[in-house]
C-alpha cells in the first residue's frame, strides 16, 4: 500500500491513520498535502463529532520523510505547517492517540490536536536541530503554549527524545495508558465527547486557542440554541440531554489563534 492517510467514521468519531509503516509512518509531501482537504471534508460532515489522529502498526509518526527534504526543504516545511494549521483549526475536538515514536513532524501534528493520549513506552521529540532546520514560528509558539518556554527550548535545542513520564509531567500529553489499554481508553473518552454539548466544545475551543473577538457571538449562540435550558432540564429530570446546536455554516469560520 502506498503511503497515505486512511480514515473512517464510527459512532460519530472520525479516525485518521497515518499509514507509511515502511518508514515508521513518516509523512511524505503527498500526505501533508492530503491532510487539509481531508479535514475540511470531515469538518463539514454532520455525522462527525470528534476526530482521532493515530498511526499504523504501533507507531504514531516519525516525522517528515527525509527524502522529501532533498529537493526543497522550504516547500516541505510549508506543507507541514499548512497541515498543522488545518488540524489546529478543525472545529471539533481532536485527540492524538500516540504509540511508539512521535517525532519531528509527528510531534508537530500531535501538538496541533486538542488532546494527546499516549501508550506507555511512547517517545516524543522535536528534532530540527539535528538537520539544521529552523522550526516554523507558528509551530514553535504552539509548542511553547503547550509545554512552556523551558521545555520547548529543551526539545528544540537538543532534539533529544523524552519518554511518556516526562511528556506527562510537562504537559505534552494529557494521559498515559498501560500497554494495550490506549484504544479502549480513547474509545471510552471519545464516547464522552460526542455526548456533550457541541456548543460548549466549539466555544471553549476558540477561547482556549486565543480567539478574543467572538464573546458576543457565543453568548448569542447560547441564547438562541436552547442548549442551556435543555441541559438544565435534563439534569433535573435525570436523563441524557438532547442538545441541538451543531457545528457548521458561516458562523464557525476559522479565526485567528494564539498558535
Backbone as JSON, one array per atom type, in Angstrom:
{
  "sequence": "XXXXXXXXXXXXXXXXXXXXXXXXXXXXXXXXXXXXXXXXXXXXXXXXXXXXXXXXXXXXXXXXXXXXXXXXXXXXXXXXXXXXXXXXXXXXXXXXXXXXXXXXXXXXXXXXXXXXXXXXXXXXXXXXXXXXXXXXXXXXXXXXXXXXXXXXXXXXXXXXXXXXXXXXXXXXXXXXXXXXXXXXXXXXXXXXXXXXXXXXXXXXXXXXXXXXXXXXXXXXXXXXXXXXXXXXXXXXXXXXXXXXXXXXXXXXXXXXXXX",
  "N": [[0.84, -1.2, 0.0], [0.5, 2.2, -0.83], [2.11, 5.07, 0.72], [-0.1, 6.88, 2.75], [-2.97, 8.69, 4.04], [-5.34, 7.17, 5.93], [-8.83, 6.82, 6.63], [-11.8, 6.58, 8.66], [-15.24, 6.64, 9.79], [-16.83, 6.09, 12.76], [-19.46, 5.65, 14.97], [-19.83, 8.43, 15.23], [-17.27, 9.39, 15.47], [-14.43, 10.36, 13.8], [-11.62, 8.67, 12.56], [-8.34, 9.19, 11.74], [-5.66, 7.78, 10.13], [-2.21, 7.69, 10.01], [-0.42, 6.28, 7.55], [2.31, 4.75, 6.72], [4.08, 2.51, 7.08], [6.55, 1.4, 6.34], [8.42, 3.35, 6.76], [8.16, 4.06, 9.43], [5.8, 5.52, 9.55], [6.42, 8.03, 8.51], [5.79, 11.25, 7.14], [5.03, 11.91, 3.83], [5.34, 14.31, 1.11], [2.99, 14.22, -0.38], [1.24, 13.19, 1.5], [1.2, 15.22, 3.45], [-0.01, 17.19, 1.87], [-2.52, 16.08, 1.49], [-3.84, 16.15, 3.91], [-5.14, 18.7, 4.79], [-7.46, 18.98, 2.92], [-8.83, 16.62, 3.56], [-9.44, 17.01, 6.27], [-11.12, 19.23, 6.0], [-13.28, 18.05, 4.68], [-14.16, 16.24, 6.68], [-14.78, 18.01, 8.72], [-17.01, 19.24, 7.69], [-18.87, 17.27, 7.76], [-21.82, 16.35, 9.21], [-22.13, 14.08, 10.66], [-19.84, 13.66, 12.07], [-18.42, 14.07, 15.16], [-16.14, 14.21, 16.64], [-12.56, 13.86, 16.37], [-9.96, 11.51, 15.89], [-6.52, 11.18, 15.7], [-4.04, 9.0, 14.62], [-1.43, 6.49, 14.3], [-0.28, 3.9, 12.05], [0.41, 0.42, 12.72], [1.63, 0.39, 15.33], [3.18, 2.69, 15.77], [3.28, 6.26, 15.98], [4.1, 8.67, 14.35], [7.03, 9.24, 12.61], [7.92, 11.66, 11.77], [8.75, 13.96, 9.11], [9.19, 12.49, 5.92], [12.45, 12.07, 5.19], [13.58, 12.0, 2.68], [12.03, 13.69, 1.21], [13.0, 16.16, 1.78], [15.22, 16.7, 0.29], [14.87, 17.99, -2.15], [13.36, 20.55, -1.92], [13.55, 21.94, 0.96], [12.19, 24.13, 2.09], [9.68, 24.11, 0.84], [8.72, 21.65, 1.71], [8.53, 22.17, 4.45], [6.63, 24.2, 4.41], [4.34, 22.83, 3.54], [4.0, 21.12, 5.71], [3.41, 22.94, 7.76], [1.01, 24.05, 6.82], [-0.64, 21.81, 6.97], [-0.53, 21.32, 9.72], [-1.72, 23.68, 10.71], [-4.27, 23.44, 9.63], [-5.19, 21.24, 11.03], [-5.13, 22.22, 13.66], [-7.11, 24.13, 13.42], [-9.41, 22.67, 13.12], [-12.84, 22.37, 13.72], [-13.96, 20.79, 15.71], [-13.6, 18.62, 18.61], [-10.3, 17.27, 18.87], [-8.06, 14.5, 19.08], [-4.95, 13.1, 19.67], [-3.8, 9.86, 19.42], [-1.26, 8.16, 20.68], [1.29, 5.93, 19.98], [4.5, 4.37, 20.25], [6.97, 6.04, 18.29], [6.79, 9.55, 18.25], [7.69, 12.0, 16.61], [9.46, 14.89, 15.42], [7.83, 16.0, 12.6], [5.68, 14.45, 13.35], [5.36, 15.03, 16.08], [4.69, 17.66, 15.7], [2.17, 17.45, 14.5], [0.79, 16.13, 16.56], [0.88, 18.07, 18.58], [-0.8, 19.93, 17.49], [-3.27, 18.9, 17.88], [-6.15, 18.89, 20.07], [-5.99, 17.34, 22.38], [-3.81, 14.82, 23.81], [-3.3, 11.48, 24.1], [-1.3, 8.87, 25.29], [0.41, 5.75, 24.87], [2.18, 3.88, 27.28], [5.68, 3.87, 27.0], [5.9, 5.22, 24.63], [7.7, 7.63, 22.65], [8.81, 10.99, 22.43], [9.8, 13.74, 20.42], [11.29, 16.76, 19.18], [12.89, 17.58, 16.44], [14.41, 19.41, 14.69], [16.93, 20.57, 15.09], [18.76, 18.6, 14.61], [18.96, 18.53, 11.92], [19.56, 21.0, 11.03], [17.46, 22.76, 10.6], [15.26, 25.52, 10.71], [12.81, 25.69, 12.99], [9.36, 26.15, 12.33], [7.81, 29.33, 13.0], [5.0, 29.48, 13.85], [4.65, 26.85, 14.73], [6.55, 26.67, 16.75], [5.54, 28.56, 18.58], [3.14, 27.31, 19.22], [4.08, 24.99, 20.48], [5.42, 26.12, 22.69], [3.22, 27.28, 23.99], [1.99, 24.98, 24.8], [3.81, 23.43, 26.42], [5.4, 25.21, 27.77], [8.1, 27.67, 27.95], [10.67, 26.69, 28.85], [10.7, 23.83, 28.6], [10.09, 23.66, 25.88], [12.37, 24.86, 24.78], [14.29, 23.02, 25.63], [13.54, 20.74, 24.14], [13.73, 21.72, 21.49], [16.35, 22.8, 21.31], [17.99, 20.57, 21.8], [16.98, 18.3, 20.44], [16.57, 15.89, 21.6], [14.93, 12.83, 22.61], [12.05, 12.33, 24.65], [10.49, 10.48, 27.31], [7.24, 8.98, 28.1], [6.65, 9.57, 30.75], [7.99, 11.99, 31.33], [6.84, 13.53, 29.34], [4.18, 13.62, 30.17], [4.47, 14.95, 32.6], [5.33, 17.46, 31.8], [3.24, 18.43, 30.35], [2.97, 17.8, 27.7], [1.6, 15.52, 26.98], [-1.7, 14.34, 27.86], [-2.79, 12.08, 29.08], [-1.43, 8.96, 30.11], [-1.4, 5.64, 29.16], [-1.39, 2.19, 30.2], [0.36, -0.42, 28.4], [-1.5, -1.75, 25.74], [-3.92, -0.66, 26.52], [-4.65, 1.7, 25.34], [-6.35, 2.01, 23.05], [-8.88, 1.23, 24.03], [-9.28, 3.18, 26.04], [-9.3, 5.56, 24.53], [-11.55, 5.11, 22.96], [-13.53, 5.05, 24.96], [-13.28, 7.67, 25.96], [-13.79, 9.33, 23.74], [-16.41, 8.63, 23.35], [-17.57, 9.89, 25.51], [-17.04, 12.55, 24.73], [-18.66, 12.87, 22.41], [-21.11, 12.85, 23.55], [-21.49, 15.21, 24.81], [-22.18, 18.79, 24.93], [-22.03, 20.29, 21.82], [-21.99, 22.98, 21.34], [-20.83, 24.08, 23.7], [-18.29, 22.89, 23.45], [-17.31, 23.91, 20.99], [-17.22, 26.7, 21.44], [-15.5, 26.78, 23.67], [-13.18, 25.75, 22.54], [-12.41, 27.77, 20.72], [-12.02, 29.94, 22.52], [-10.0, 28.88, 24.22], [-7.95, 28.58, 22.41], [-7.23, 31.12, 21.97], [-8.77, 33.05, 20.66], [-10.27, 36.22, 20.57], [-12.38, 37.78, 19.72], [-14.98, 36.92, 19.72], [-16.77, 36.79, 21.79], [-19.35, 37.96, 22.15], [-20.66, 36.76, 20.04], [-20.75, 34.02, 20.79], [-22.24, 34.19, 23.11], [-24.7, 34.92, 22.05], [-25.19, 32.7, 20.43], [-25.5, 30.72, 22.4], [-27.8, 31.68, 23.67], [-29.7, 31.52, 21.61], [-29.73, 28.84, 20.93], [-30.91, 27.14, 22.8], [-29.71, 25.15, 24.2], [-28.7, 25.38, 26.82], [-31.0, 25.53, 28.46], [-32.06, 23.02, 27.84], [-30.02, 21.37, 28.83], [-30.1, 21.91, 31.61], [-32.73, 21.15, 32.21], [-32.65, 18.42, 31.51], [-30.8, 17.53, 33.39], [-32.2, 17.94, 35.79], [-34.31, 16.21, 35.35], [-33.02, 13.87, 35.32], [-31.98, 12.57, 33.01], [-30.41, 11.83, 29.82], [-29.14, 14.63, 28.09], [-30.57, 16.28, 25.2], [-29.0, 17.83, 23.09], [-29.13, 20.44, 20.64], [-27.65, 22.23, 19.08], [-25.28, 22.54, 16.44], [-22.1, 22.17, 14.81], [-21.17, 24.16, 12.02], [-21.75, 25.97, 8.93], [-21.51, 29.55, 8.16], [-21.09, 30.81, 10.57], [-19.1, 29.6, 11.97], [-16.59, 30.07, 10.91], [-13.04, 29.62, 10.52], [-10.81, 31.31, 12.71], [-8.36, 33.71, 13.98], [-5.76, 32.4, 16.01], [-3.83, 31.7, 18.99], [-1.74, 30.07, 18.39]],
  "CA": [[0.0, 0.0, 0.0], [1.23, 3.46, -0.91], [1.97, 5.95, 1.89], [-1.34, 7.63, 2.64], [-3.79, 8.89, 5.22], [-6.57, 6.4, 5.91], [-9.81, 7.35, 7.59], [-13.16, 6.06, 8.71], [-16.09, 7.28, 10.79], [-17.6, 5.11, 13.52], [-20.11, 6.21, 16.16], [-19.64, 9.89, 15.21], [-15.85, 9.71, 15.65], [-13.56, 10.12, 12.65], [-10.25, 8.25, 12.88], [-7.4, 9.38, 10.64], [-4.49, 6.94, 10.4], [-1.02, 7.94, 9.22], [-0.05, 4.93, 7.11], [3.55, 4.62, 5.95], [4.82, 1.69, 8.04], [7.92, 1.11, 5.89], [9.28, 4.4, 7.3], [7.59, 4.44, 10.72], [4.73, 6.49, 9.3], [6.91, 9.36, 8.13], [4.87, 11.95, 6.24], [5.51, 12.35, 2.52], [4.74, 15.57, 0.66], [1.61, 13.95, -0.77], [0.44, 13.02, 2.72], [0.98, 16.57, 4.02], [-0.98, 17.89, 1.03], [-3.85, 15.47, 1.56], [-4.49, 16.31, 5.21], [-6.13, 19.79, 4.88], [-8.77, 18.7, 2.32], [-9.5, 15.56, 4.32], [-10.01, 17.64, 7.46], [-12.24, 20.06, 5.56], [-14.39, 17.13, 4.42], [-14.66, 15.7, 7.94], [-15.37, 19.11, 9.48], [-18.32, 19.54, 7.11], [-19.73, 16.09, 7.91], [-22.57, 16.45, 10.47], [-22.01, 12.82, 11.38], [-18.56, 13.62, 12.79], [-18.46, 14.89, 16.37], [-14.78, 14.29, 17.19], [-11.57, 13.27, 15.47], [-8.79, 10.88, 16.48], [-5.38, 11.03, 14.8], [-3.15, 7.97, 15.14], [-0.54, 5.93, 13.3], [-0.41, 2.47, 11.78], [1.43, -0.57, 13.11], [2.31, 0.58, 16.61], [3.93, 3.93, 15.93], [2.46, 7.41, 15.6], [4.67, 9.28, 13.15], [8.45, 9.53, 12.83], [8.26, 12.97, 11.24], [8.7, 14.08, 7.66], [10.05, 11.59, 5.15], [13.64, 12.89, 4.94], [13.85, 12.06, 1.25], [11.29, 14.83, 0.64], [13.71, 17.39, 2.09], [16.37, 16.89, -0.59], [14.57, 18.92, -3.23], [13.04, 21.88, -1.43], [13.17, 21.91, 2.38], [11.23, 25.19, 2.38], [8.36, 23.67, 0.4], [8.3, 20.57, 2.61], [8.12, 22.79, 5.7], [5.4, 24.94, 4.16], [3.26, 21.86, 3.51], [3.79, 20.64, 7.07], [2.74, 23.99, 8.54], [-0.38, 24.14, 6.35], [-1.36, 20.67, 7.54], [-0.64, 21.56, 11.16], [-2.7, 24.74, 10.95], [-5.59, 22.9, 9.33], [-5.57, 20.37, 12.15], [-5.4, 23.08, 14.82], [-8.34, 24.88, 13.17], [-10.56, 21.77, 13.0], [-13.77, 22.99, 14.67], [-14.5, 19.82, 16.66], [-12.5, 18.11, 19.44], [-9.33, 16.37, 18.24], [-7.26, 13.76, 20.05], [-3.88, 12.27, 19.12], [-3.59, 8.6, 20.14], [0.16, 8.01, 20.35], [2.11, 4.77, 20.33], [5.8, 4.38, 19.6], [7.65, 7.31, 18.07], [6.05, 10.76, 17.88], [8.93, 12.76, 16.47], [9.52, 15.84, 14.32], [6.51, 16.35, 12.08], [4.68, 13.74, 14.14], [5.12, 15.85, 17.26], [4.03, 18.86, 15.19], [0.76, 17.1, 14.34], [0.21, 15.84, 17.88], [0.72, 19.34, 19.3], [-1.91, 20.66, 16.89], [-4.52, 18.33, 18.37], [-6.59, 19.45, 21.34], [-5.56, 16.45, 23.46], [-2.89, 13.76, 23.42], [-3.23, 10.31, 24.97], [-0.16, 8.07, 24.84], [0.66, 4.45, 25.48], [3.47, 3.81, 27.95], [6.74, 3.46, 26.09], [5.99, 6.16, 23.51], [8.81, 8.58, 22.72], [8.47, 12.26, 21.81], [10.95, 14.59, 20.15], [11.2, 17.82, 18.17], [14.27, 17.31, 16.03], [15.01, 20.2, 13.6], [18.34, 20.89, 15.35], [19.58, 17.52, 14.06], [19.03, 18.7, 10.47], [19.85, 22.39, 10.7], [16.22, 23.37, 10.13], [14.61, 26.48, 11.6], [11.45, 25.22, 13.26], [8.46, 27.25, 11.97], [7.37, 30.19, 14.09], [3.72, 29.08, 14.47], [4.84, 25.56, 15.42], [7.28, 26.96, 17.97], [4.62, 29.21, 19.51], [2.18, 26.3, 19.7], [4.8, 24.14, 21.42], [5.62, 26.9, 23.92], [1.92, 27.38, 24.66], [1.63, 23.67, 25.33], [4.71, 22.89, 27.44], [6.16, 26.26, 28.42], [9.35, 28.02, 27.26], [11.84, 25.88, 29.22], [10.64, 22.51, 27.96], [10.17, 23.87, 24.43], [13.77, 25.07, 24.45], [14.98, 21.73, 25.81], [13.24, 19.88, 22.99], [14.22, 22.31, 20.24], [17.8, 22.95, 21.32], [18.71, 19.29, 21.85], [16.46, 17.24, 19.58], [16.51, 14.64, 22.36], [13.63, 12.23, 22.81], [11.62, 12.19, 26.03], [9.56, 9.38, 27.49], [5.88, 9.4, 28.44], [6.61, 10.15, 32.1], [8.35, 13.4, 31.24], [5.84, 14.19, 28.5], [3.01, 13.86, 31.01], [4.82, 15.94, 33.62], [5.5, 18.79, 31.19], [2.02, 18.84, 29.68], [2.96, 17.42, 26.29], [0.48, 14.58, 26.85], [-2.72, 14.5, 28.89], [-2.93, 10.81, 29.78], [-0.57, 7.84, 29.7], [-2.1, 4.39, 29.41], [-0.56, 0.99, 30.12], [0.38, -1.09, 27.1], [-2.71, -2.48, 25.42], [-5.14, 0.0, 27.02], [-4.88, 3.0, 24.7], [-7.53, 2.01, 22.18], [-10.08, 1.2, 24.86], [-9.45, 4.47, 26.7], [-9.67, 6.55, 23.52], [-12.94, 4.84, 22.62], [-14.35, 5.49, 26.09], [-13.25, 9.12, 26.11], [-14.49, 9.96, 22.63], [-17.84, 8.42, 23.6], [-17.94, 11.0, 26.39], [-17.01, 13.79, 23.96], [-19.79, 13.0, 21.5], [-22.35, 13.0, 24.33], [-21.51, 16.53, 25.42], [-22.67, 19.9, 24.12], [-21.15, 20.78, 20.76], [-21.89, 24.42, 21.54], [-19.81, 24.29, 24.72], [-16.98, 22.49, 22.94], [-16.85, 24.82, 19.94], [-16.86, 27.98, 22.05], [-14.33, 26.57, 24.51], [-12.0, 25.57, 21.69], [-11.99, 29.09, 20.25], [-11.49, 30.73, 23.63], [-8.74, 28.3, 24.69], [-6.94, 28.79, 21.39], [-6.8, 32.52, 21.99], [-9.6, 34.0, 19.92], [-10.77, 37.23, 21.51], [-13.36, 38.64, 19.07], [-16.23, 36.17, 19.49], [-17.53, 36.65, 23.04], [-20.76, 38.27, 21.92], [-21.19, 35.73, 19.14], [-21.06, 32.78, 21.5], [-23.36, 34.49, 24.0], [-25.92, 34.86, 21.23], [-25.39, 31.29, 20.04], [-26.04, 30.01, 23.57], [-29.16, 32.15, 23.9], [-30.58, 31.07, 20.54], [-29.71, 27.39, 20.73], [-31.75, 26.41, 23.76], [-28.96, 24.04, 24.8], [-28.58, 25.54, 28.26], [-32.28, 25.13, 29.05], [-32.16, 21.57, 27.7], [-29.08, 20.74, 29.75], [-30.61, 22.04, 32.98], [-33.93, 20.31, 32.32], [-32.23, 17.02, 31.5], [-30.17, 17.24, 34.68], [-33.25, 17.84, 36.82], [-35.12, 15.04, 35.05], [-32.12, 12.72, 35.4], [-31.91, 11.9, 31.72], [-29.37, 12.36, 28.95], [-29.61, 15.81, 27.36], [-30.66, 16.21, 23.74], [-28.52, 19.12, 22.6], [-29.5, 20.61, 19.24], [-26.71, 23.07, 18.34], [-24.27, 21.76, 15.73], [-21.06, 22.91, 14.1], [-21.4, 24.27, 10.59], [-22.22, 27.25, 8.43], [-20.56, 30.66, 8.18], [-20.84, 31.31, 11.92], [-17.94, 28.96, 12.58], [-15.41, 30.22, 10.07], [-11.83, 29.65, 11.33], [-10.33, 32.64, 13.04], [-7.0, 33.77, 14.49], [-5.47, 31.7, 17.27], [-2.53, 32.06, 19.58], [-0.71, 29.16, 17.9]],
  "C": [[0.87, 1.25, 0.0], [1.09, 4.25, 0.39], [0.73, 6.83, 1.73], [-1.97, 7.85, 4.0], [-5.08, 8.11, 5.03], [-7.56, 7.02, 6.88], [-11.1, 6.56, 7.54], [-13.92, 6.82, 9.79], [-16.94, 6.2, 11.44], [-18.17, 5.79, 14.76], [-19.79, 7.69, 16.34], [-18.2, 10.32, 15.49], [-15.09, 9.36, 14.38], [-12.18, 9.72, 13.15], [-9.4, 8.4, 11.63], [-6.11, 8.66, 11.02], [-3.36, 7.32, 9.45], [-0.44, 6.58, 8.85], [1.15, 4.99, 6.16], [4.5, 3.75, 6.79], [6.25, 1.37, 7.62], [8.91, 2.14, 6.44], [8.7, 4.95, 8.6], [6.61, 5.6, 10.6], [5.24, 7.91, 9.09], [5.99, 9.95, 7.07], [5.57, 12.35, 4.95], [4.84, 13.68, 2.17], [3.28, 15.35, 0.28], [0.71, 13.78, 0.45], [0.18, 14.36, 3.4], [-0.09, 17.3, 3.22], [-2.39, 17.37, 1.23], [-4.57, 15.74, 2.87], [-5.49, 17.48, 5.24], [-7.45, 19.49, 4.18], [-9.53, 17.58, 3.02], [-10.15, 16.14, 5.57], [-11.2, 18.52, 7.11], [-13.48, 19.2, 5.32], [-15.0, 16.63, 5.72], [-15.31, 16.79, 8.79], [-16.79, 19.41, 8.98], [-19.32, 18.41, 7.29], [-20.5, 16.2, 9.23], [-22.54, 15.17, 11.28], [-20.71, 12.65, 12.13], [-18.63, 14.58, 13.96], [-17.08, 15.09, 16.99], [-13.85, 13.58, 16.22], [-10.4, 12.72, 16.27], [-7.73, 10.74, 15.4], [-4.44, 10.0, 15.4], [-2.28, 7.46, 14.0], [-0.72, 4.43, 13.16], [0.71, 1.67, 12.44], [2.28, -0.16, 14.31], [3.22, 1.77, 16.71], [3.09, 5.08, 15.41], [2.97, 8.01, 14.3], [6.09, 9.69, 13.46], [8.88, 10.84, 12.21], [8.05, 13.04, 9.74], [9.61, 13.04, 7.04], [11.26, 12.4, 4.68], [13.94, 13.0, 3.46], [13.13, 13.23, 0.59], [12.0, 16.15, 0.89], [14.85, 17.68, 1.13], [16.1, 17.93, -1.67], [14.38, 20.34, -2.72], [12.61, 21.8, 0.02], [12.13, 22.96, 2.73], [9.82, 24.77, 1.99], [7.84, 22.57, 1.31], [7.82, 21.16, 3.94], [6.81, 23.56, 5.54], [4.2, 23.99, 4.17], [2.94, 21.35, 4.91], [3.04, 21.67, 7.91], [1.29, 24.14, 8.12], [-1.22, 23.0, 6.93], [-1.57, 20.85, 9.03], [-1.71, 22.6, 11.47], [-4.11, 24.27, 10.66], [-6.09, 22.01, 10.46], [-5.92, 21.21, 13.38], [-6.73, 23.81, 14.66], [-9.57, 23.98, 13.05], [-11.57, 22.14, 14.08], [-14.39, 22.04, 15.7], [-13.33, 19.24, 17.47], [-11.62, 17.11, 18.69], [-8.44, 15.74, 19.3], [-6.21, 12.96, 19.3], [-3.71, 11.05, 20.01], [-2.21, 8.09, 19.74], [0.71, 6.69, 20.89], [3.47, 4.95, 19.66], [6.36, 5.78, 19.45], [6.66, 8.4, 17.62], [7.1, 11.86, 17.78], [8.8, 13.74, 15.29], [8.14, 16.27, 13.87], [5.4, 15.62, 12.79], [4.33, 14.51, 15.4], [4.39, 17.14, 16.88], [2.53, 18.61, 15.05], [0.1, 16.85, 15.69], [-0.05, 17.12, 18.65], [-0.45, 20.14, 18.75], [-3.27, 20.09, 17.29], [-4.89, 18.96, 19.71], [-6.06, 18.67, 22.52], [-4.64, 15.38, 22.91], [-2.9, 12.67, 24.49], [-2.13, 9.41, 24.42], [-0.09, 6.74, 25.56], [2.04, 4.48, 26.12], [4.51, 3.25, 26.99], [6.87, 4.34, 24.86], [7.15, 7.13, 23.74], [8.46, 9.82, 21.89], [9.75, 13.06, 21.56], [10.64, 15.6, 19.07], [12.62, 18.01, 17.67], [14.87, 18.2, 14.94], [16.49, 20.51, 13.82], [19.27, 19.8, 14.82], [19.8, 17.69, 12.56], [19.37, 20.13, 10.06], [18.65, 23.13, 10.15], [15.73, 24.38, 11.16], [13.17, 26.04, 11.78], [10.49, 26.37, 13.0], [7.98, 28.04, 13.18], [6.03, 29.76, 14.68], [3.82, 27.76, 15.22], [5.56, 25.77, 16.74], [6.36, 27.6, 19.01], [3.6, 28.21, 20.07], [2.85, 25.39, 20.74], [5.02, 24.85, 22.75], [4.32, 27.02, 24.69], [1.56, 26.08, 25.37], [2.49, 23.26, 26.52], [5.49, 23.95, 28.19], [7.5, 26.49, 27.74], [10.51, 27.07, 27.59], [11.83, 24.52, 28.54], [10.72, 22.63, 26.45], [11.63, 24.07, 24.01], [14.57, 23.78, 24.6], [14.78, 20.85, 24.58], [13.85, 20.42, 21.71], [15.74, 22.42, 20.2], [18.51, 21.61, 21.15], [18.26, 18.28, 20.8], [16.36, 15.91, 20.29], [15.07, 14.14, 22.49], [13.31, 12.15, 24.3], [10.57, 11.09, 26.13], [8.19, 9.9, 27.94], [5.79, 10.01, 29.83], [6.93, 11.64, 32.06], [7.33, 14.17, 30.38], [4.59, 14.51, 29.3], [3.29, 14.97, 32.01], [4.89, 17.35, 33.04], [4.26, 19.27, 30.44], [1.97, 18.51, 28.2], [1.89, 16.38, 26.0], [-0.45, 14.76, 28.05], [-2.96, 13.24, 29.7], [-1.92, 9.82, 29.22], [-1.25, 6.56, 30.11], [-1.14, 3.22, 29.38], [-0.64, 0.35, 28.74], [-0.9, -1.91, 26.9], [-4.01, -1.81, 25.84], [-5.5, 1.28, 26.27], [-6.16, 3.01, 23.87], [-8.82, 2.04, 22.99], [-10.33, 2.56, 25.52], [-9.89, 5.55, 25.71], [-11.13, 6.36, 23.12], [-13.88, 5.33, 23.72], [-14.42, 7.01, 26.14], [-13.97, 9.82, 24.96], [-15.99, 9.72, 22.73], [-18.36, 9.51, 24.53], [-18.03, 12.3, 25.57], [-18.25, 13.95, 23.09], [-21.12, 13.13, 22.25], [-22.52, 14.41, 24.89], [-21.99, 17.6, 24.42], [-21.64, 20.35, 23.09], [-20.97, 22.29, 20.86], [-20.8, 24.74, 22.55], [-18.43, 24.01, 24.16], [-16.44, 23.48, 21.91], [-16.43, 26.17, 20.51], [-15.59, 27.84, 22.89], [-13.06, 26.42, 23.68], [-11.5, 26.91, 21.17], [-11.37, 29.92, 21.37], [-10.12, 30.21, 24.08], [-7.61, 28.51, 23.7], [-6.6, 30.25, 21.18], [-7.64, 33.49, 21.21], [-10.3, 34.94, 20.89], [-11.9, 38.09, 20.93], [-14.73, 37.99, 18.95], [-17.06, 36.02, 20.77], [-19.02, 36.87, 22.82], [-21.41, 37.23, 21.02], [-21.61, 34.49, 19.91], [-22.16, 33.0, 22.55], [-24.68, 34.39, 23.26], [-26.22, 33.43, 20.8], [-26.0, 30.49, 21.2], [-27.49, 30.39, 23.81], [-30.12, 31.56, 22.87], [-30.72, 29.56, 20.45], [-30.68, 26.63, 21.61], [-31.01, 25.29, 24.47], [-28.85, 24.16, 26.32], [-29.86, 25.1, 28.97], [-32.45, 23.62, 28.97], [-31.24, 20.85, 28.68], [-29.56, 20.77, 31.19], [-31.82, 21.14, 33.18], [-33.55, 18.83, 32.37], [-31.59, 16.62, 32.83], [-31.24, 17.04, 35.76], [-34.14, 16.61, 36.61], [-34.32, 13.74, 35.06], [-32.15, 11.87, 34.12], [-30.77, 12.5, 30.91], [-29.91, 13.57, 28.19], [-29.67, 15.57, 25.86], [-30.3, 17.59, 23.18], [-28.77, 19.23, 21.1], [-28.49, 21.42, 18.43], [-25.67, 22.18, 17.65], [-23.29, 22.68, 15.02], [-21.43, 23.0, 12.63], [-21.85, 25.66, 10.22], [-21.21, 28.35, 8.64], [-20.25, 31.16, 9.57], [-19.6, 30.71, 12.55], [-16.74, 28.99, 11.65], [-14.17, 30.28, 10.95], [-11.36, 31.07, 11.56], [-8.93, 32.59, 13.6], [-6.89, 33.03, 15.81], [-4.11, 32.14, 17.77], [-1.41, 31.2, 19.06], [-0.08, 29.6, 16.62]]
}
